[in-house]
Short mmCIF file of C-alpha atoms in Angstrom, two decimals:
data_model
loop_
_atom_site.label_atom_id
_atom_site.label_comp_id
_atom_site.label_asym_id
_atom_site.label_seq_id
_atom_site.Cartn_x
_atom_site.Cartn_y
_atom_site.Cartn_z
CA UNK Z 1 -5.44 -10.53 -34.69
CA UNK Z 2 -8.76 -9.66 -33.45
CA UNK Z 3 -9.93 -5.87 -32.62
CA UNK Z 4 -10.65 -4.66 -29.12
CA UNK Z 5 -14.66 -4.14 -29.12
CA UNK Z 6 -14.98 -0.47 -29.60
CA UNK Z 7 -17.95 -0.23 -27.52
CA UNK Z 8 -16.95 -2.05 -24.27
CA UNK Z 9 -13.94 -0.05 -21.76
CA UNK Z 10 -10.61 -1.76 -21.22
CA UNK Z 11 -11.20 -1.14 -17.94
CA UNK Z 12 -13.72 -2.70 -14.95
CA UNK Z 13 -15.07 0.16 -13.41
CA UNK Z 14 -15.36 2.14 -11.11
CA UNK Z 15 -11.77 2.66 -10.51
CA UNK Z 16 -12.15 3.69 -7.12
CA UNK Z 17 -9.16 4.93 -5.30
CA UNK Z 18 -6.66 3.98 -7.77
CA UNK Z 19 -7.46 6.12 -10.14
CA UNK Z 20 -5.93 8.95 -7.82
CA UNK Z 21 -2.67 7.24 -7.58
CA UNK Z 22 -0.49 7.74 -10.47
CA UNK Z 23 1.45 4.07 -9.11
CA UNK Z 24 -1.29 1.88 -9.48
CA UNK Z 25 -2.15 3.11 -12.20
CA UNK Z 26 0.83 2.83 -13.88
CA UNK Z 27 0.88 -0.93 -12.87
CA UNK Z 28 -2.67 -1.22 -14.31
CA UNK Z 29 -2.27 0.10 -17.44
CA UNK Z 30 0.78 -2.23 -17.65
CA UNK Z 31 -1.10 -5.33 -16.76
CA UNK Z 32 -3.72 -4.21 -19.48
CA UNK Z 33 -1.19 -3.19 -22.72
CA UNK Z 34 0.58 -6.94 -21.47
CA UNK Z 35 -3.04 -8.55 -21.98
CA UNK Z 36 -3.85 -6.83 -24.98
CA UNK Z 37 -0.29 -7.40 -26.57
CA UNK Z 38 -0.85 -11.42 -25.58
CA UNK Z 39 -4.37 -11.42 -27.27
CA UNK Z 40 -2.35 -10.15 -30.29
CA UNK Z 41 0.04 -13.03 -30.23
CA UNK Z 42 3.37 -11.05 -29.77
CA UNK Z 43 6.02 -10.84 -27.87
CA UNK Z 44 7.81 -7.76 -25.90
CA UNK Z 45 10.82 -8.31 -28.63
CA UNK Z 46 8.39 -8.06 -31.50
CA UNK Z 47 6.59 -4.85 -30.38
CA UNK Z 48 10.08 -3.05 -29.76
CA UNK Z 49 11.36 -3.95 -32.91
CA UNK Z 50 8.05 -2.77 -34.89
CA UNK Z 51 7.96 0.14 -32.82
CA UNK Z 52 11.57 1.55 -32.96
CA UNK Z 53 11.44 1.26 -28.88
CA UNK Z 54 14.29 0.91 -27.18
CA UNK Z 55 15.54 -2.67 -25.98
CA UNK Z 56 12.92 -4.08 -23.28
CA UNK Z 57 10.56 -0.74 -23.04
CA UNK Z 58 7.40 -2.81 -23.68
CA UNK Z 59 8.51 -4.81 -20.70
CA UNK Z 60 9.41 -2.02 -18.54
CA UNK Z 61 5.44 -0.10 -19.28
CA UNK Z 62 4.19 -3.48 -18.69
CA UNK Z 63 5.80 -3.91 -15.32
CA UNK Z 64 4.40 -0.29 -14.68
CA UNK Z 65 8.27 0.91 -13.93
CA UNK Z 66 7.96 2.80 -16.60
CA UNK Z 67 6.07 5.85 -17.80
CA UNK Z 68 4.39 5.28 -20.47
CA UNK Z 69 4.20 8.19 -22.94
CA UNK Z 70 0.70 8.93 -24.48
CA UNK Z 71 2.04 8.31 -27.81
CA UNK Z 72 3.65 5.22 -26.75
CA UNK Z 73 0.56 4.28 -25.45
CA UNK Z 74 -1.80 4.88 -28.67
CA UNK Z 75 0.84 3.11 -31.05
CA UNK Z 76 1.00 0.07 -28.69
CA UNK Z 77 -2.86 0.00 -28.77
CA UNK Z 78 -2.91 0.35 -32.55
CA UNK Z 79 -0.95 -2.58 -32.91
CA UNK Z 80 -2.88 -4.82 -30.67
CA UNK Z 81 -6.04 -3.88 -32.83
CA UNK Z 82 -7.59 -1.87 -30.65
CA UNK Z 83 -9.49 0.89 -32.47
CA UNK Z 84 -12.62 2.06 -30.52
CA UNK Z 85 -12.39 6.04 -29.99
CA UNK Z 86 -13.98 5.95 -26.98
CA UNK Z 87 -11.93 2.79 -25.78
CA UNK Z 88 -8.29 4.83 -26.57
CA UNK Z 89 -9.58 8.11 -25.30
CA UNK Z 90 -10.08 6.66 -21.98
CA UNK Z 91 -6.95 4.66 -21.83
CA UNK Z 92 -5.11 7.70 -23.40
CA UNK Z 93 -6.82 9.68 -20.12
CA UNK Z 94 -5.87 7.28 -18.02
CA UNK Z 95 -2.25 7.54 -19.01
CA UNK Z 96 -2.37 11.06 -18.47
CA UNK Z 97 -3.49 10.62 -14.67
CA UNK Z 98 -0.35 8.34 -14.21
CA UNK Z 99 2.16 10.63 -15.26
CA UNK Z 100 0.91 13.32 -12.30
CA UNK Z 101 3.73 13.25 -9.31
CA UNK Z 102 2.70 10.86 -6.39
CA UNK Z 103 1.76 13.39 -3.29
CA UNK Z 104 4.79 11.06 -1.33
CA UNK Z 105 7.77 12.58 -3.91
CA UNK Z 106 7.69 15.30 -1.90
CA UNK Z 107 9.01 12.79 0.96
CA UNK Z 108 11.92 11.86 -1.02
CA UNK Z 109 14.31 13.32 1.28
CA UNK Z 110 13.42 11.27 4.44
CA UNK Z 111 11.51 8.40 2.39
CA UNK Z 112 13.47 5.39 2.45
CA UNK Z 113 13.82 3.08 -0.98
CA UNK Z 114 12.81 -0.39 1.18
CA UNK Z 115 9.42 1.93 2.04
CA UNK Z 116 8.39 3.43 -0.98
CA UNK Z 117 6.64 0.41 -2.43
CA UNK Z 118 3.72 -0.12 0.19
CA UNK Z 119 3.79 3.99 0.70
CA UNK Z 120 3.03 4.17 -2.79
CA UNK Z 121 0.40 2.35 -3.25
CA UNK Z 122 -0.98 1.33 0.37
CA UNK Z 123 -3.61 4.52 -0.58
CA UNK Z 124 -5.32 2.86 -3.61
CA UNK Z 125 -5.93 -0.47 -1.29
CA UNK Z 126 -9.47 -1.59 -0.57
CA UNK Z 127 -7.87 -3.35 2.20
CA UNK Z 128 -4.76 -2.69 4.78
CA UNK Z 129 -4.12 -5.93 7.15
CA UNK Z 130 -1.22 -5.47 9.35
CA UNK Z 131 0.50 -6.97 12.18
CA UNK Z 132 2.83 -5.60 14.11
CA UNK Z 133 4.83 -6.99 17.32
CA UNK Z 134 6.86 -3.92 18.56
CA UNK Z 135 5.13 -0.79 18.08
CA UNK Z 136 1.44 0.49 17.08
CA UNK Z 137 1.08 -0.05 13.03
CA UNK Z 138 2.28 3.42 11.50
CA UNK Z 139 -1.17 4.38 10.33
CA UNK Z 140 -2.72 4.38 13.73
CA UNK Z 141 0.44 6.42 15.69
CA UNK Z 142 -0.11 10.04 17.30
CA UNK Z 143 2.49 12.42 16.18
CA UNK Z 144 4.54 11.96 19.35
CA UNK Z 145 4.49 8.43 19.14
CA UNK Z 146 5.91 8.55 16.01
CA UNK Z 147 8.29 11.36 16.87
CA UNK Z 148 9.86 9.05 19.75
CA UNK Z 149 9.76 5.85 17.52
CA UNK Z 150 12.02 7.72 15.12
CA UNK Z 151 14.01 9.53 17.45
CA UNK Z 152 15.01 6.20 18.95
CA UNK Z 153 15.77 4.45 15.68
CA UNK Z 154 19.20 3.87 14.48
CA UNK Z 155 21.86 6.87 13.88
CA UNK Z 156 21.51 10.43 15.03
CA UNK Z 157 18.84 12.76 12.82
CA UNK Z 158 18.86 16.47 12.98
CA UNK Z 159 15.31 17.60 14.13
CA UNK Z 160 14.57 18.49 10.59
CA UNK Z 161 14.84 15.23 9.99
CA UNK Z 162 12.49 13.74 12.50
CA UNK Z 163 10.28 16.28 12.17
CA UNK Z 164 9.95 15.08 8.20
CA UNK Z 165 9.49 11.49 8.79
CA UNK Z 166 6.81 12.52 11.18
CA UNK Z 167 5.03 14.63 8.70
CA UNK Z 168 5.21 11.57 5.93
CA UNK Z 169 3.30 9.13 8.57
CA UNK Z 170 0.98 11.47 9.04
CA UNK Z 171 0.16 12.25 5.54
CA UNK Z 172 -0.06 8.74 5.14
CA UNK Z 173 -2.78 8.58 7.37
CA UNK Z 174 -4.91 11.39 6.03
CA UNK Z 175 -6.17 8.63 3.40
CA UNK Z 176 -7.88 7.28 5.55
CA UNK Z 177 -10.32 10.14 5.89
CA UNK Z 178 -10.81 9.60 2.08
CA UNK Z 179 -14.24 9.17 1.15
CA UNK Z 180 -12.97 6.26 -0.37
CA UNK Z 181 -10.23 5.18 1.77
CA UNK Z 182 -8.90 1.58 2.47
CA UNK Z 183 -10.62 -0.56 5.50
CA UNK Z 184 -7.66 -0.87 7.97
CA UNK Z 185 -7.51 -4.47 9.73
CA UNK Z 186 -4.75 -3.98 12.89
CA UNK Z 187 -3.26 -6.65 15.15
CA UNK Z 188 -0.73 -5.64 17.71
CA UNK Z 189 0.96 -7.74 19.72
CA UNK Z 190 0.25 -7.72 23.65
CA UNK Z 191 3.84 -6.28 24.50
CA UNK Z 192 3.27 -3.59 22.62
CA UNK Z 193 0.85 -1.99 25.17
CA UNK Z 194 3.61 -2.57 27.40
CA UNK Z 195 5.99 -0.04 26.46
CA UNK Z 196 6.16 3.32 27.16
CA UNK Z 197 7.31 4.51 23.80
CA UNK Z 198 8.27 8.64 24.55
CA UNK Z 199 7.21 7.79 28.14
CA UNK Z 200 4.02 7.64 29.88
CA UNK Z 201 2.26 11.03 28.99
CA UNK Z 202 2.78 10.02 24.98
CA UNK Z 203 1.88 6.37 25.45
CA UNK Z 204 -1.05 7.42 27.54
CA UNK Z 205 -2.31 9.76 24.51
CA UNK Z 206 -1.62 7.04 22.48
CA UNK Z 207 -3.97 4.66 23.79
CA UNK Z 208 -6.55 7.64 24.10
CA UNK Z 209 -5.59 7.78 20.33
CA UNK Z 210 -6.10 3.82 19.37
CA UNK Z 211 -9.45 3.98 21.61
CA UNK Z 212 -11.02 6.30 19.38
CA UNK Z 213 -9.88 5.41 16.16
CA UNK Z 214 -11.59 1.79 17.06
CA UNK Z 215 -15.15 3.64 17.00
CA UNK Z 216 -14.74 4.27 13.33
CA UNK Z 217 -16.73 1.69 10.97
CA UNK Z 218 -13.52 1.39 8.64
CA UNK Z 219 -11.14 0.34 11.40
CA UNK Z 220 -10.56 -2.69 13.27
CA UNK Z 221 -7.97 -3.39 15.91
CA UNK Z 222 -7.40 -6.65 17.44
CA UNK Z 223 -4.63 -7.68 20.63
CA UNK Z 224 -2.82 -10.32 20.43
CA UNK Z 225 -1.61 -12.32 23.67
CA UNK Z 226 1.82 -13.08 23.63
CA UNK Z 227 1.00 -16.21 24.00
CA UNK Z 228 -0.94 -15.95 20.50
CA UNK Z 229 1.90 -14.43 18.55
CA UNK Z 230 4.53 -17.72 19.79
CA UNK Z 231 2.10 -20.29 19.03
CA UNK Z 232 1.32 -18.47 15.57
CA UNK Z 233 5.06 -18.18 15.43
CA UNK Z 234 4.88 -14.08 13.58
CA UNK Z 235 8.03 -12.73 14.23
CA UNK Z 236 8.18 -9.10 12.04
CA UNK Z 237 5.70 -7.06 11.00
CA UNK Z 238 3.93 -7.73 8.16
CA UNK Z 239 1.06 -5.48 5.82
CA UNK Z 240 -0.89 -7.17 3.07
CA UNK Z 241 -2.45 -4.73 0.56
CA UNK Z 242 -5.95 -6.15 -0.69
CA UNK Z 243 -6.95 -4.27 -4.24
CA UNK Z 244 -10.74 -4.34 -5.09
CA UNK Z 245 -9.60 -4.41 -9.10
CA UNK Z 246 -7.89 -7.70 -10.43
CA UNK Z 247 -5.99 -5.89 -12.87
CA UNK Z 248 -3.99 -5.03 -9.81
CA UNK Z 249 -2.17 -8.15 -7.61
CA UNK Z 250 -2.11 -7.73 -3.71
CA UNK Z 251 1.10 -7.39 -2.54
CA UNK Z 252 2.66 -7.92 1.02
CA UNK Z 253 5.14 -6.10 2.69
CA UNK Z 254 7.46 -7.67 5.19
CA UNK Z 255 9.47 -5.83 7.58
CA UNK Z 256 13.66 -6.52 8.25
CA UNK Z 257 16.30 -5.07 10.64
CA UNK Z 258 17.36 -2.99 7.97
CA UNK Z 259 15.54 -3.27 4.93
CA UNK Z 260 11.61 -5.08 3.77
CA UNK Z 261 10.85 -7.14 1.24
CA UNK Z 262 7.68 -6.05 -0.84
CA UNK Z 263 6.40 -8.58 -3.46
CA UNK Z 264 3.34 -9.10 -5.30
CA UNK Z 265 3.81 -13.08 -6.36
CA UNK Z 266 0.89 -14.61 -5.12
CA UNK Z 267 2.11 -17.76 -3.80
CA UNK Z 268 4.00 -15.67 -0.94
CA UNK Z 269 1.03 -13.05 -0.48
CA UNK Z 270 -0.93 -16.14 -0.01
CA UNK Z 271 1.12 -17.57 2.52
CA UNK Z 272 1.41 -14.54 4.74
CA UNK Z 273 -2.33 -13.44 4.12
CA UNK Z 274 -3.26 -17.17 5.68
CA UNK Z 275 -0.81 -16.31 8.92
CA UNK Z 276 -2.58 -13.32 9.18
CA UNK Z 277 -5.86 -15.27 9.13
CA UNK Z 278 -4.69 -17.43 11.65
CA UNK Z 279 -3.56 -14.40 14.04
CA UNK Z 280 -6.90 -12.66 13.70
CA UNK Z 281 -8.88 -15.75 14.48
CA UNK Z 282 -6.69 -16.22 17.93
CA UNK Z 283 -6.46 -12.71 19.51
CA UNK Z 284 -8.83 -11.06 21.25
CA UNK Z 285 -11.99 -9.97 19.66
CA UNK Z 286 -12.41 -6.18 18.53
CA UNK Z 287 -14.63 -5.93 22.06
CA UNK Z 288 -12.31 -7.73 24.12
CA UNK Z 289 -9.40 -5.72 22.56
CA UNK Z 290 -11.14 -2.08 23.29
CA UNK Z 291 -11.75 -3.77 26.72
CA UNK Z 292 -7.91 -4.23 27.31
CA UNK Z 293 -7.31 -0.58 26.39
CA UNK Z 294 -9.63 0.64 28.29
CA UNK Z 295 -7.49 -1.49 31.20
CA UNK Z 296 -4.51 -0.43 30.34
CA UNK Z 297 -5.35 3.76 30.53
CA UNK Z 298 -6.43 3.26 33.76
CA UNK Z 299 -3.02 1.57 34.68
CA UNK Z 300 -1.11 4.46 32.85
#
């Protein structure tokens, strides 16, 4: 098998955001030990056996569901011939970084299994394009928006309870103060505007709220006109996380009733990237949009 070159990184760099989230990195170094063990002509059965791992651990690091230990890591790079000090040391750093605890495990108790995925990583995006067609996108909602969203979801929450699931958006949207955070693409559907989510004071903050987050350079929020959204035929919100590093796939996350689906195969990202395309190129411009804001305060 042939060596790694000692003098070149396993890695393109910089690694931006990512290398802050301990997810994404974990899928990286994953999608790099599964490249590396394919250059060395083996298979995940092989490596277990020659390694005393368990049954199916390569596959599990490789799918980045599972932590990989720093010893685990510098045997599996051993055997895929990789011997360049300064090549291991930063892979063996990297490792380290991915075993730190996500800032959103302290959410655990109000953060749902269906949302984890795109919570997890929607931080180490380069890009966050959204759509959504019954409520401003999570990123861009003032506490009491959120508050009343919650409050009139399904079941009865003790105000603990709300209170935490308000807290988690809003962490979520302190990265995008980040030096480095993610350019957020929005689209909301016209109706949305319409309702007076928490009633008029808190929809009339809110709008205060999605005017000024449109002056920032890394936001961009487009309306869609209900007749847009039936002729583009959306009908549940969808996010598409954009990565700036191929060693880590865009994924898309697609809202249910009750659950999502979040998937990274890029025949369906593709698909639902393209609808997205299609949605931005029909509503109203960024201009028009703040325009229709503007309208609507003045009708609140």
């Amino acid at each position: 098998m042939a060596a790694a070159d000692p003098n070149v990184s396993l890695f393109v760099r910089p690694l931006g955001a990512v290398e802050k989230n301990p997810t994404a990195l974990k899928l990286i170094l994953g999608a790099k030990l599964r490249e590396l063990r394919l250059a060395a002509g083996l298979d995940p059965v092989d490596v277990d056996s020659r390694l005393g791992f368990s049954r199916s651990k390569t596959s599990r690091i490789e799918l980045g569901r599972h932590g990989c230990k720093s010893a685990d890591a510098l045997a599996l790079l051993r055997l895929y011939g990789v011997d360049g000090e300064e090549c291991i040391a930063e892979f063996l750093h990297l490792v380290d970084q991915s075993r730190r605890t996500d800032w959103w495990h302290s959410f655990s108790d109000v953060l749902s299994d269906f949302l984890t995925p795109l919570v997890a990583l929607e931080g180490a995006a380069e890009r966050i394009r959204t759509y959504e067609p019954f409520y401003v996108p999570g990123l861009l909602q003032t506490p009491a928006y959120t508050r009343a969203v919650v409050q009139a979801g399904p079941g009865q929450l003790l105000a603990h309870d709300v209170m935490r699931r308000v807290d988690l958006r809003q962490e979520r949207q302190r990265q995008l103060d980040q030096p480095d955070a993610p350019r957020l693409w929005a689209v909301i559907d016209e109706s949305v505007l319409l309702r007076a989510v928490g009633g008029p004071d808190v929809m009339r903050a809110q709008l205060e709220h999605l005017v000024k987050m449109m002056e920032r350079p890394r936001v961009t929020l487009q309306i869609a006109p209900l007749d847009v959204t039936a002729a583009v035929g959306v009908g549940t919100g969808v996010t598409c996380l954009r990565f700036a590093l191929s060693d880590l796939k865009d994924a898309v996350y697609i809202e249910h009733l009750t659950d999502s689906t979040f998937t990274q195969k890029p025949q369906v990202v593709e698909e639902y990237r393209n609808m997205l395309d299609r949605l931005g190129a029909c509503a109203l411009t960024p201009a028009e949009s703040l325009a229709v804001l503007r309208e609507r305060l003045l009708a609140c």
